[in-house]
Every structure is written in C-alpha cells, then in structure tokens.
Amino acid sequence: MKWAIDISLSMVACWVMVSRSASKLGERVLFHVLNGSATEIRSLALPGHTFKVVALDGNPVPTAAEVPVLWLGTAERVSAVVEMDHPGVWVMGDLADDDRGHGMGIVVEYAGHKGKPVWSPPKPFHWDYLRFAKGGATALSPDETFEMTFAKDNAAEEGFNRWTINGAAYPMTQGVVPASFHLKQGRRYRIRMRNASDDIHPIHLHRHSFELTKLAGKPTVGVMKDVVMLGGYQEAEVDFVADNPGLTLFHCHQQLHMDFGFMTLFDYV
C-alpha cells in the first residue's frame, strides 16, 4: 500500500487534486472515509473503479468485499482499498447529481493525464453490511436483551417531530436525567431495535463497539461497529460487552432526531 487518503464528507464543497505520484497505474490506494455531516446519508463512487472494504468504523471486517459504491450514514467511517487500474481524470463523488454539482466530490487524476474531470454513474447497487460478515458462524448468546422501539410523534413539539425510545423522549430542556438501562461490567448485552417509522436512523452507541447479530431478519456475526443505519420499519440486533464503566449515551446520529428526543442513557451498576 503506497498511499492512504483521508476524506471527510460534509455539506462543505471540497475538491482535492491527487498528485501525480499518488495516482500511477497499478498502485493501490487506501481511502479512509468519514461522513462528517450532522444530517445527511452520503454515497461515494469513483467511475471505473471498485472499493475493497477492509474496515467499518475503524474495525477490520471478517470478509473484505469489493463494492462499486460506499454508503455512509451520519458519523459512519469506511476504510477501502482502490486498485488504480482505470487511467484518466475522474470525479469521485456522491451519486446525487445536485450534491455532486455543488461540490460533494474530489478529483482523482492519474499521472500523465489532463483534461476535464469525468463522472459516470455506477450500476444500481444495494449496500448491505452482511456482505462483510463472517460466514458459517453463530453469535454468542447474550446475558441480557434490551428491547427498544423507535417511534415518531408527528409535529408534536413546536412543529417538529418528537422521537421516542419505548415511548419516552429524552428531555432536552433538563440536565442529565437518570439512565433508562443498567449494565453490569463484563456482561454481554443485546439491543433488539425496531424502527416504527419510515426514516433511516444512524444509531450510535458511545464508548463501546457492538457486533451486528441480526439485520432485517437475517442473522449475522463478526461485523463490529459503533454506528449502524437502521432502515424504515426495519429491525436489527446488536451485541456489546459492558467493558467501559460510566454513563453511556445511545442515540440517533441524525441531529434533528437527537435534538427532539431520540436519546437515552446506559449506566453501570
């Protein structure tokens, strides 16, 4: 691996010219991509190339897999290797034409090639965490399971949607409120999540990594993350070990959802 490039995706326009020495035919480039937006799900494609995903949220994946497009919920991170085998001057950017036209992209230029950067859309592709999972394995049994249902009260708070976890919205106007879920150090916990809304939620657990154990009814094992996109009316299960004592925040990373109740606290007892 000769080059590693960090990319932060946000609503700010960014154009980065990769130097000639970084884009020679046959080189392998490692991209670290962060979705730094507070509200947007972002996509990323490089025409004529594929991404070999090697890590999610800083955790190596059991199965490194090639994909034509990266999809990242708010605060998600992806590390992926690209084989530089398609010479030219390309736009690496978001699939949305309007967003890409307003700066959501970078320029990748091969040595010895000049001209206007080219964009061409990839074929339709469905992003699925399960393609990076460990095959033929079964998740460990948890010591305890927490049931969580995420719901939306339309226009219930100053015209904004109020978000609840098991019917309770986190009171943003108060100080720190008592934790709703209680942990014992060293135990393995499963969070069984049900999304009762049509929104996609990037769900984030602070201070711990979790293992995806079921997604949309499909069991899985081995993919470690700390943010997971939960689709509309979808269900998922994640497991984590209580190995970092203290108050721990659990929330949707979509800022407007978090600001209007989509949070809760874990504590250690």
PDB file of C-alpha atoms in Angstrom:
ATOM      1  CA  MET A   1       0.000   0.000   0.000  1.00  0.00           C
ATOM      2  CA  LYS A   2       1.654   3.250  -1.118  1.00  0.00           C
ATOM      3  CA  TRP A   3      -0.915   5.879  -0.237  1.00  0.00           C
ATOM      4  CA  ALA A   4      -3.596   6.423   2.370  1.00  0.00           C
ATOM      5  CA  ILE A   5      -6.067   9.274   1.797  1.00  0.00           C
ATOM      6  CA  ASP A   6      -8.497  10.645   4.387  1.00  0.00           C
ATOM      7  CA  ILE A   7     -11.813  12.050   3.127  1.00  0.00           C
ATOM      8  CA  SER A   8     -14.426  13.761   5.284  1.00  0.00           C
ATOM      9  CA  LEU A   9     -17.857  14.090   3.682  1.00  0.00           C
ATOM     10  CA  SER A  10     -19.960  17.069   4.752  1.00  0.00           C
ATOM     11  CA  MET A  11     -22.079  19.792   3.197  1.00  0.00           C
ATOM     12  CA  VAL A  12     -18.943  21.871   2.546  1.00  0.00           C
ATOM     13  CA  ALA A  13     -17.608  21.768  -1.007  1.00  0.00           C
ATOM     14  CA  CYS A  14     -14.261  20.005  -1.286  1.00  0.00           C
ATOM     15  CA  TRP A  15     -12.048  19.493  -4.284  1.00  0.00           C
ATOM     16  CA  VAL A  16      -8.729  17.714  -3.787  1.00  0.00           C
ATOM     17  CA  MET A  17      -6.288  17.107  -6.633  1.00  0.00           C
ATOM     18  CA  VAL A  18      -4.382  13.881  -6.040  1.00  0.00           C
ATOM     19  CA  SER A  19      -0.745  14.480  -7.021  1.00  0.00           C
ATOM     20  CA  ARG A  20       0.831  12.671  -9.949  1.00  0.00           C
ATOM     21  CA  SER A  21       2.919  10.424  -7.722  1.00  0.00           C
ATOM     22  CA  ALA A  22      -0.236   9.257  -5.904  1.00  0.00           C
ATOM     23  CA  SER A  23      -2.095   8.089  -8.974  1.00  0.00           C
ATOM     24  CA  LYS A  24       0.138   5.905 -11.068  1.00  0.00           C
ATOM     25  CA  LEU A  25      -1.361   2.972 -12.915  1.00  0.00           C
ATOM     26  CA  GLY A  26      -1.250  -0.196 -10.817  1.00  0.00           C
ATOM     27  CA  GLU A  27      -0.922   1.448  -7.423  1.00  0.00           C
ATOM     28  CA  ARG A  28      -3.208   0.583  -4.526  1.00  0.00           C
ATOM     29  CA  VAL A  29      -4.684   3.481  -2.541  1.00  0.00           C
ATOM     30  CA  LEU A  30      -6.304   3.155   0.876  1.00  0.00           C
ATOM     31  CA  PHE A  31      -9.175   5.605   1.415  1.00  0.00           C
ATOM     32  CA  HIS A  32     -10.386   6.418   4.932  1.00  0.00           C
ATOM     33  CA  VAL A  33     -13.829   7.990   4.510  1.00  0.00           C
ATOM     34  CA  LEU A  34     -15.839   9.720   7.252  1.00  0.00           C
ATOM     35  CA  ASN A  35     -19.361  11.063   6.916  1.00  0.00           C
ATOM     36  CA  GLY A  36     -18.946  14.306   8.858  1.00  0.00           C
ATOM     37  CA  SER A  37     -22.444  15.600   8.113  1.00  0.00           C
ATOM     38  CA  ALA A  38     -24.866  16.083  11.001  1.00  0.00           C
ATOM     39  CA  THR A  39     -27.907  15.203   8.902  1.00  0.00           C
ATOM     40  CA  GLU A  40     -27.094  13.572   5.554  1.00  0.00           C
ATOM     41  CA  ILE A  41     -26.580   9.989   4.382  1.00  0.00           C
ATOM     42  CA  ARG A  42     -23.797  10.137   1.817  1.00  0.00           C
ATOM     43  CA  SER A  43     -22.686   7.944  -1.083  1.00  0.00           C
ATOM     44  CA  LEU A  44     -19.319   7.825  -2.834  1.00  0.00           C
ATOM     45  CA  ALA A  45     -18.298   6.347  -6.175  1.00  0.00           C
ATOM     46  CA  LEU A  46     -15.208   6.534  -8.394  1.00  0.00           C
ATOM     47  CA  PRO A  47     -16.069   5.854 -12.069  1.00  0.00           C
ATOM     48  CA  GLY A  48     -14.452   2.731 -13.463  1.00  0.00           C
ATOM     49  CA  HIS A  49     -13.146   1.595 -10.075  1.00  0.00           C
ATOM     50  CA  THR A  50     -14.328  -0.513  -7.145  1.00  0.00           C
ATOM     51  CA  PHE A  51     -13.747  -0.183  -3.404  1.00  0.00           C
ATOM     52  CA  LYS A  52     -12.496  -3.163  -1.439  1.00  0.00           C
ATOM     53  CA  VAL A  53     -13.912  -2.507   2.029  1.00  0.00           C
ATOM     54  CA  VAL A  54     -11.450  -3.599   4.726  1.00  0.00           C
ATOM     55  CA  ALA A  55     -12.793  -1.846   7.844  1.00  0.00           C
ATOM     56  CA  LEU A  56     -16.003  -0.271   9.169  1.00  0.00           C
ATOM     57  CA  ASP A  57     -15.926   2.329  11.952  1.00  0.00           C
ATOM     58  CA  GLY A  58     -12.244   1.504  12.477  1.00  0.00           C
ATOM     59  CA  ASN A  59     -12.827  -2.240  12.936  1.00  0.00           C
ATOM     60  CA  PRO A  60     -11.421  -4.728  10.370  1.00  0.00           C
ATOM     61  CA  VAL A  61     -14.206  -6.677   8.651  1.00  0.00           C
ATOM     62  CA  PRO A  62     -14.137 -10.504   8.628  1.00  0.00           C
ATOM     63  CA  THR A  63     -14.749 -10.552   4.868  1.00  0.00           C
ATOM     64  CA  ALA A  64     -13.158  -7.845   2.739  1.00  0.00           C
ATOM     65  CA  ALA A  65     -15.528  -7.331  -0.205  1.00  0.00           C
ATOM     66  CA  GLU A  66     -15.492  -5.204  -3.348  1.00  0.00           C
ATOM     67  CA  VAL A  67     -18.346  -2.760  -3.937  1.00  0.00           C
ATOM     68  CA  PRO A  68     -18.937  -0.080  -6.599  1.00  0.00           C
ATOM     69  CA  VAL A  69     -20.389   2.445  -4.126  1.00  0.00           C
ATOM     70  CA  LEU A  70     -19.810   3.345  -0.486  1.00  0.00           C
ATOM     71  CA  TRP A  71     -22.848   4.345   1.583  1.00  0.00           C
ATOM     72  CA  LEU A  72     -22.282   6.074   4.918  1.00  0.00           C
ATOM     73  CA  GLY A  73     -24.815   7.173   7.500  1.00  0.00           C
ATOM     74  CA  THR A  74     -24.066  10.158   9.696  1.00  0.00           C
ATOM     75  CA  ALA A  75     -20.758   9.587  11.585  1.00  0.00           C
ATOM     76  CA  GLU A  76     -20.006   6.255   9.885  1.00  0.00           C
ATOM     77  CA  ARG A  77     -16.463   5.504   8.723  1.00  0.00           C
ATOM     78  CA  VAL A  78     -15.279   3.199   5.955  1.00  0.00           C
ATOM     79  CA  SER A  79     -11.739   2.150   5.044  1.00  0.00           C
ATOM     80  CA  ALA A  80     -11.428   0.808   1.499  1.00  0.00           C
ATOM     81  CA  VAL A  81      -8.656  -0.062  -0.943  1.00  0.00           C
ATOM     82  CA  VAL A  82      -8.871   1.026  -4.585  1.00  0.00           C
ATOM     83  CA  GLU A  83      -6.775  -0.549  -7.329  1.00  0.00           C
ATOM     84  CA  MET A  84      -5.748   2.283  -9.637  1.00  0.00           C
ATOM     85  CA  ASP A  85      -6.372   0.444 -12.916  1.00  0.00           C
ATOM     86  CA  HIS A  86      -8.530   2.826 -14.971  1.00  0.00           C
ATOM     87  CA  PRO A  87      -6.395   5.803 -16.119  1.00  0.00           C
ATOM     88  CA  GLY A  88      -7.957   9.207 -16.647  1.00  0.00           C
ATOM     89  CA  VAL A  89      -9.190  12.235 -14.750  1.00  0.00           C
ATOM     90  CA  TRP A  90     -12.219  11.317 -12.687  1.00  0.00           C
ATOM     91  CA  VAL A  91     -14.722  12.831 -10.304  1.00  0.00           C
ATOM     92  CA  MET A  92     -15.002  10.760  -7.149  1.00  0.00           C
ATOM     93  CA  GLY A  93     -18.275  11.919  -5.681  1.00  0.00           C
ATOM     94  CA  ASP A  94     -21.816  11.472  -4.431  1.00  0.00           C
ATOM     95  CA  LEU A  95     -24.376   9.713  -6.616  1.00  0.00           C
ATOM     96  CA  ALA A  96     -26.774  12.667  -6.292  1.00  0.00           C
ATOM     97  CA  ASP A  97     -26.138  14.988  -9.251  1.00  0.00           C
ATOM     98  CA  ASP A  98     -27.221  18.099  -7.362  1.00  0.00           C
ATOM     99  CA  ASP A  99     -24.990  17.423  -4.360  1.00  0.00           C
ATOM    100  CA  ARG A 100     -22.040  16.489  -6.536  1.00  0.00           C
ATOM    101  CA  GLY A 101     -22.597  19.591  -8.680  1.00  0.00           C
ATOM    102  CA  HIS A 102     -22.412  21.729  -5.550  1.00  0.00           C
ATOM    103  CA  GLY A 103     -19.044  20.329  -4.516  1.00  0.00           C
ATOM    104  CA  MET A 104     -19.635  16.910  -2.967  1.00  0.00           C
ATOM    105  CA  GLY A 105     -16.706  15.332  -4.769  1.00  0.00           C
ATOM    106  CA  ILE A 106     -12.977  15.282  -5.338  1.00  0.00           C
ATOM    107  CA  VAL A 107     -10.816  14.980  -8.440  1.00  0.00           C
ATOM    108  CA  VAL A 108      -8.660  11.897  -8.933  1.00  0.00           C
ATOM    109  CA  GLU A 109      -6.053  12.402 -11.658  1.00  0.00           C
ATOM    110  CA  TYR A 110      -3.683   9.760 -12.998  1.00  0.00           C
ATOM    111  CA  ALA A 111      -0.100  10.732 -13.811  1.00  0.00           C
ATOM    112  CA  GLY A 112       0.228  11.909 -17.412  1.00  0.00           C
ATOM    113  CA  HIS A 113      -3.499  12.590 -17.842  1.00  0.00           C
ATOM    114  CA  LYS A 114      -5.088  16.028 -18.128  1.00  0.00           C
ATOM    115  CA  GLY A 115      -8.467  17.429 -19.014  1.00  0.00           C
ATOM    116  CA  LYS A 116     -11.903  17.994 -17.556  1.00  0.00           C
ATOM    117  CA  PRO A 117     -12.790  15.535 -14.768  1.00  0.00           C
ATOM    118  CA  VAL A 118     -15.290  12.886 -15.886  1.00  0.00           C
ATOM    119  CA  TRP A 119     -18.234  11.477 -13.954  1.00  0.00           C
ATOM    120  CA  SER A 120     -20.245   8.417 -14.932  1.00  0.00           C
ATOM    121  CA  PRO A 121     -22.798   6.775 -12.630  1.00  0.00           C
ATOM    122  CA  PRO A 122     -22.267   3.187 -11.475  1.00  0.00           C
ATOM    123  CA  LYS A 123     -24.832   0.461 -11.931  1.00  0.00           C
ATOM    124  CA  PRO A 124     -27.584   0.274  -9.272  1.00  0.00           C
ATOM    125  CA  PHE A 125     -26.239  -1.237  -6.077  1.00  0.00           C
ATOM    126  CA  HIS A 126     -27.684  -2.191  -2.680  1.00  0.00           C
ATOM    127  CA  TRP A 127     -25.430  -1.514   0.318  1.00  0.00           C
ATOM    128  CA  ASP A 128     -25.569  -4.392   2.803  1.00  0.00           C
ATOM    129  CA  TYR A 129     -23.451  -4.839   5.929  1.00  0.00           C
ATOM    130  CA  LEU A 130     -23.942  -8.599   5.699  1.00  0.00           C
ATOM    131  CA  ARG A 131     -21.594  -8.907   2.712  1.00  0.00           C
ATOM    132  CA  PHE A 132     -18.718  -8.110   5.109  1.00  0.00           C
ATOM    133  CA  ALA A 133     -19.738 -10.615   7.796  1.00  0.00           C
ATOM    134  CA  LYS A 134     -18.159 -13.889   8.882  1.00  0.00           C
ATOM    135  CA  GLY A 135     -19.716 -16.845   7.139  1.00  0.00           C
ATOM    136  CA  GLY A 136     -20.758 -20.061   8.848  1.00  0.00           C
ATOM    137  CA  ALA A 137     -20.626 -18.685  12.400  1.00  0.00           C
ATOM    138  CA  THR A 138     -23.207 -18.055  15.103  1.00  0.00           C
ATOM    139  CA  ALA A 139     -23.268 -15.123  17.503  1.00  0.00           C
ATOM    140  CA  LEU A 140     -22.679 -15.751  21.187  1.00  0.00           C
ATOM    141  CA  SER A 141     -25.757 -15.793  23.392  1.00  0.00           C
ATOM    142  CA  PRO A 142     -26.278 -12.564  25.349  1.00  0.00           C
ATOM    143  CA  ASP A 143     -26.579 -12.386  29.119  1.00  0.00           C
ATOM    144  CA  GLU A 144     -29.478  -9.964  28.761  1.00  0.00           C
ATOM    145  CA  THR A 145     -31.540  -8.401  25.974  1.00  0.00           C
ATOM    146  CA  PHE A 146     -32.890  -4.839  25.849  1.00  0.00           C
ATOM    147  CA  GLU A 147     -35.969  -4.298  23.695  1.00  0.00           C
ATOM    148  CA  MET A 148     -36.168  -0.889  22.005  1.00  0.00           C
ATOM    149  CA  THR A 149     -38.843   0.563  19.721  1.00  0.00           C
ATOM    150  CA  PHE A 150     -38.155   3.854  17.954  1.00  0.00           C
ATOM    151  CA  ALA A 151     -41.228   5.918  17.066  1.00  0.00           C
ATOM    152  CA  LYS A 152     -42.169   9.346  15.733  1.00  0.00           C
ATOM    153  CA  ASP A 153     -44.828  11.732  17.011  1.00  0.00           C
ATOM    154  CA  ASN A 154     -45.510  13.924  14.006  1.00  0.00           C
ATOM    155  CA  ALA A 155     -45.175  17.685  14.607  1.00  0.00           C
ATOM    156  CA  ALA A 156     -45.581  17.119  18.357  1.00  0.00           C
ATOM    157  CA  GLU A 157     -43.022  19.638  19.611  1.00  0.00           C
ATOM    158  CA  GLU A 158     -43.094  23.220  18.303  1.00  0.00           C
ATOM    159  CA  GLY A 159     -43.999  21.877  14.881  1.00  0.00           C
ATOM    160  CA  PHE A 160     -41.090  19.423  14.855  1.00  0.00           C
ATOM    161  CA  ASN A 161     -41.379  15.657  15.082  1.00  0.00           C
ATOM    162  CA  ARG A 162     -40.784  14.228  18.541  1.00  0.00           C
ATOM    163  CA  TRP A 163     -38.799  10.981  18.682  1.00  0.00           C
ATOM    164  CA  THR A 164     -39.207   8.338  21.361  1.00  0.00           C
ATOM    165  CA  ILE A 165     -37.476   5.182  22.574  1.00  0.00           C
ATOM    166  CA  ASN A 166     -40.028   2.832  24.139  1.00  0.00           C
ATOM    167  CA  GLY A 167     -42.483   5.720  24.281  1.00  0.00           C
ATOM    168  CA  ALA A 168     -40.164   8.146  26.091  1.00  0.00           C
ATOM    169  CA  ALA A 169     -38.475  11.202  24.569  1.00  0.00           C
ATOM    170  CA  TYR A 170     -35.236  12.383  26.164  1.00  0.00           C
ATOM    171  CA  PRO A 171     -35.967  15.752  27.864  1.00  0.00           C
ATOM    172  CA  MET A 172     -33.519  18.140  26.209  1.00  0.00           C
ATOM    173  CA  THR A 173     -34.506  21.098  28.428  1.00  0.00           C
ATOM    174  CA  GLN A 174     -33.274  19.446  31.633  1.00  0.00           C
ATOM    175  CA  GLY A 175     -29.858  18.429  32.883  1.00  0.00           C
ATOM    176  CA  VAL A 176     -28.635  14.849  32.899  1.00  0.00           C
ATOM    177  CA  VAL A 177     -31.598  12.564  33.582  1.00  0.00           C
ATOM    178  CA  PRO A 178     -31.432   9.112  35.194  1.00  0.00           C
ATOM    179  CA  ALA A 179     -30.318   6.274  32.939  1.00  0.00           C
ATOM    180  CA  SER A 180     -33.027   4.069  31.456  1.00  0.00           C
ATOM    181  CA  PHE A 181     -30.857   0.971  31.006  1.00  0.00           C
ATOM    182  CA  HIS A 182     -28.498  -0.520  33.572  1.00  0.00           C
ATOM    183  CA  LEU A 183     -25.344  -2.538  32.885  1.00  0.00           C
ATOM    184  CA  LYS A 184     -23.099  -4.817  34.896  1.00  0.00           C
ATOM    185  CA  GLN A 185     -19.452  -4.818  33.914  1.00  0.00           C
ATOM    186  CA  GLY A 186     -18.321  -7.804  31.863  1.00  0.00           C
ATOM    187  CA  ARG A 187     -21.786  -8.923  30.751  1.00  0.00           C
ATOM    188  CA  ARG A 188     -22.795  -9.254  27.114  1.00  0.00           C
ATOM    189  CA  TYR A 189     -25.910  -7.297  26.165  1.00  0.00           C
ATOM    190  CA  ARG A 190     -28.124  -7.477  23.096  1.00  0.00           C
ATOM    191  CA  ILE A 191     -30.116  -4.484  21.872  1.00  0.00           C
ATOM    192  CA  ARG A 192     -33.119  -5.563  19.815  1.00  0.00           C
ATOM    193  CA  MET A 193     -34.183  -2.495  17.827  1.00  0.00           C
ATOM    194  CA  ARG A 194     -37.461  -1.941  15.997  1.00  0.00           C
ATOM    195  CA  ASN A 195     -37.849   1.121  13.806  1.00  0.00           C
ATOM    196  CA  ALA A 196     -41.544   2.082  13.852  1.00  0.00           C
ATOM    197  CA  SER A 197     -41.003   4.998  11.460  1.00  0.00           C
ATOM    198  CA  ASP A 198     -40.236   5.384   7.767  1.00  0.00           C
ATOM    199  CA  ASP A 199     -36.993   7.300   8.465  1.00  0.00           C
ATOM    200  CA  ILE A 200     -33.490   5.834   8.245  1.00  0.00           C
ATOM    201  CA  HIS A 201     -31.694   6.169  11.589  1.00  0.00           C
ATOM    202  CA  PRO A 202     -27.919   6.057  12.050  1.00  0.00           C
ATOM    203  CA  ILE A 203     -27.894   4.516  15.539  1.00  0.00           C
ATOM    204  CA  HIS A 204     -24.798   5.218  17.664  1.00  0.00           C
ATOM    205  CA  LEU A 205     -23.572   3.764  20.953  1.00  0.00           C
ATOM    206  CA  HIS A 206     -20.909   5.805  22.757  1.00  0.00           C
ATOM    207  CA  ARG A 207     -17.782   4.364  24.372  1.00  0.00           C
ATOM    208  CA  HIS A 208     -18.319   0.817  23.063  1.00  0.00           C
ATOM    209  CA  SER A 209     -18.235  -1.145  19.815  1.00  0.00           C
ATOM    210  CA  PHE A 210     -21.063  -3.532  19.027  1.00  0.00           C
ATOM    211  CA  GLU A 211     -21.403  -6.636  16.869  1.00  0.00           C
ATOM    212  CA  LEU A 212     -24.192  -6.868  14.319  1.00  0.00           C
ATOM    213  CA  THR A 213     -26.074 -10.083  15.124  1.00  0.00           C
ATOM    214  CA  LYS A 214     -29.270  -9.691  13.075  1.00  0.00           C
ATOM    215  CA  LEU A 215     -30.340  -7.305  10.340  1.00  0.00           C
ATOM    216  CA  ALA A 216     -33.769  -7.313   8.677  1.00  0.00           C
ATOM    217  CA  GLY A 217     -34.392 -10.832   9.967  1.00  0.00           C
ATOM    218  CA  LYS A 218     -31.045 -12.224   8.788  1.00  0.00           C
ATOM    219  CA  PRO A 219     -28.607 -13.452  11.467  1.00  0.00           C
ATOM    220  CA  THR A 220     -25.007 -12.345  11.118  1.00  0.00           C
ATOM    221  CA  VAL A 221     -21.766 -12.292  13.059  1.00  0.00           C
ATOM    222  CA  GLY A 222     -18.363 -10.652  13.037  1.00  0.00           C
ATOM    223  CA  VAL A 223     -19.106  -7.098  11.839  1.00  0.00           C
ATOM    224  CA  MET A 224     -18.063  -4.696  14.612  1.00  0.00           C
ATOM    225  CA  LYS A 225     -19.274  -1.094  14.504  1.00  0.00           C
ATOM    226  CA  ASP A 226     -20.450   1.790  16.663  1.00  0.00           C
ATOM    227  CA  VAL A 227     -22.927   3.278  14.160  1.00  0.00           C
ATOM    228  CA  VAL A 228     -25.466   1.270  12.189  1.00  0.00           C
ATOM    229  CA  MET A 229     -28.043   2.518   9.673  1.00  0.00           C
ATOM    230  CA  LEU A 230     -31.476   1.156  10.581  1.00  0.00           C
ATOM    231  CA  GLY A 231     -33.882   1.409   7.657  1.00  0.00           C
ATOM    232  CA  GLY A 232     -37.523   2.439   7.777  1.00  0.00           C
ATOM    233  CA  TYR A 233     -39.691  -0.169   9.563  1.00  0.00           C
ATOM    234  CA  GLN A 234     -36.616  -2.373   9.829  1.00  0.00           C
ATOM    235  CA  GLU A 235     -35.424  -4.450  12.780  1.00  0.00           C
ATOM    236  CA  ALA A 236     -31.860  -5.154  13.876  1.00  0.00           C
ATOM    237  CA  GLU A 237     -29.963  -6.651  16.777  1.00  0.00           C
ATOM    238  CA  VAL A 238     -26.538  -5.653  18.055  1.00  0.00           C
ATOM    239  CA  ASP A 239     -24.449  -7.106  20.882  1.00  0.00           C
ATOM    240  CA  PHE A 240     -21.874  -5.362  23.044  1.00  0.00           C
ATOM    241  CA  VAL A 241     -19.811  -6.183  26.115  1.00  0.00           C
ATOM    242  CA  ALA A 242     -20.069  -3.778  29.042  1.00  0.00           C
ATOM    243  CA  ASP A 243     -16.349  -3.086  29.344  1.00  0.00           C
ATOM    244  CA  ASN A 244     -16.161   0.687  29.845  1.00  0.00           C
ATOM    245  CA  PRO A 245     -17.915   1.766  33.084  1.00  0.00           C
ATOM    246  CA  GLY A 246     -19.682   5.108  33.252  1.00  0.00           C
ATOM    247  CA  LEU A 247     -22.646   6.922  31.759  1.00  0.00           C
ATOM    248  CA  THR A 248     -23.040   5.925  28.123  1.00  0.00           C
ATOM    249  CA  LEU A 249     -25.143   7.762  25.542  1.00  0.00           C
ATOM    250  CA  PHE A 250     -27.218   5.895  22.956  1.00  0.00           C
ATOM    251  CA  HIS A 251     -28.869   7.950  20.217  1.00  0.00           C
ATOM    252  CA  CYS A 252     -29.743   8.544  16.605  1.00  0.00           C
ATOM    253  CA  HIS A 253     -26.897  10.477  14.989  1.00  0.00           C
ATOM    254  CA  GLN A 254     -29.278  12.478  12.801  1.00  0.00           C
ATOM    255  CA  GLN A 255     -29.017  15.804  14.615  1.00  0.00           C
ATOM    256  CA  LEU A 256     -32.665  16.828  14.329  1.00  0.00           C
ATOM    257  CA  HIS A 257     -33.813  13.461  15.666  1.00  0.00           C
ATOM    258  CA  MET A 258     -31.409  13.647  18.601  1.00  0.00           C
ATOM    259  CA  ASP A 259     -32.410  17.241  19.390  1.00  0.00           C
ATOM    260  CA  PHE A 260     -36.055  16.187  19.657  1.00  0.00           C
ATOM    261  CA  GLY A 261     -35.837  13.209  21.951  1.00  0.00           C
ATOM    262  CA  PHE A 262     -34.040  10.341  20.206  1.00  0.00           C
ATOM    263  CA  MET A 263     -31.581   9.603  23.013  1.00  0.00           C
ATOM    264  CA  THR A 264     -31.254   7.505  26.136  1.00  0.00           C
ATOM    265  CA  LEU A 265     -28.599   6.668  28.712  1.00  0.00           C
ATOM    266  CA  PHE A 266     -26.956   3.489  29.971  1.00  0.00           C
ATOM    267  CA  ASP A 267     -25.199   3.349  33.324  1.00  0.00           C
ATOM    268  CA  TYR A 268     -23.166   0.742  35.189  1.00  0.00           C
ATOM    269  CA  VAL A 269     -24.481  -0.614  38.485  1.00  0.00           C
TER     270      VAL A 269
END
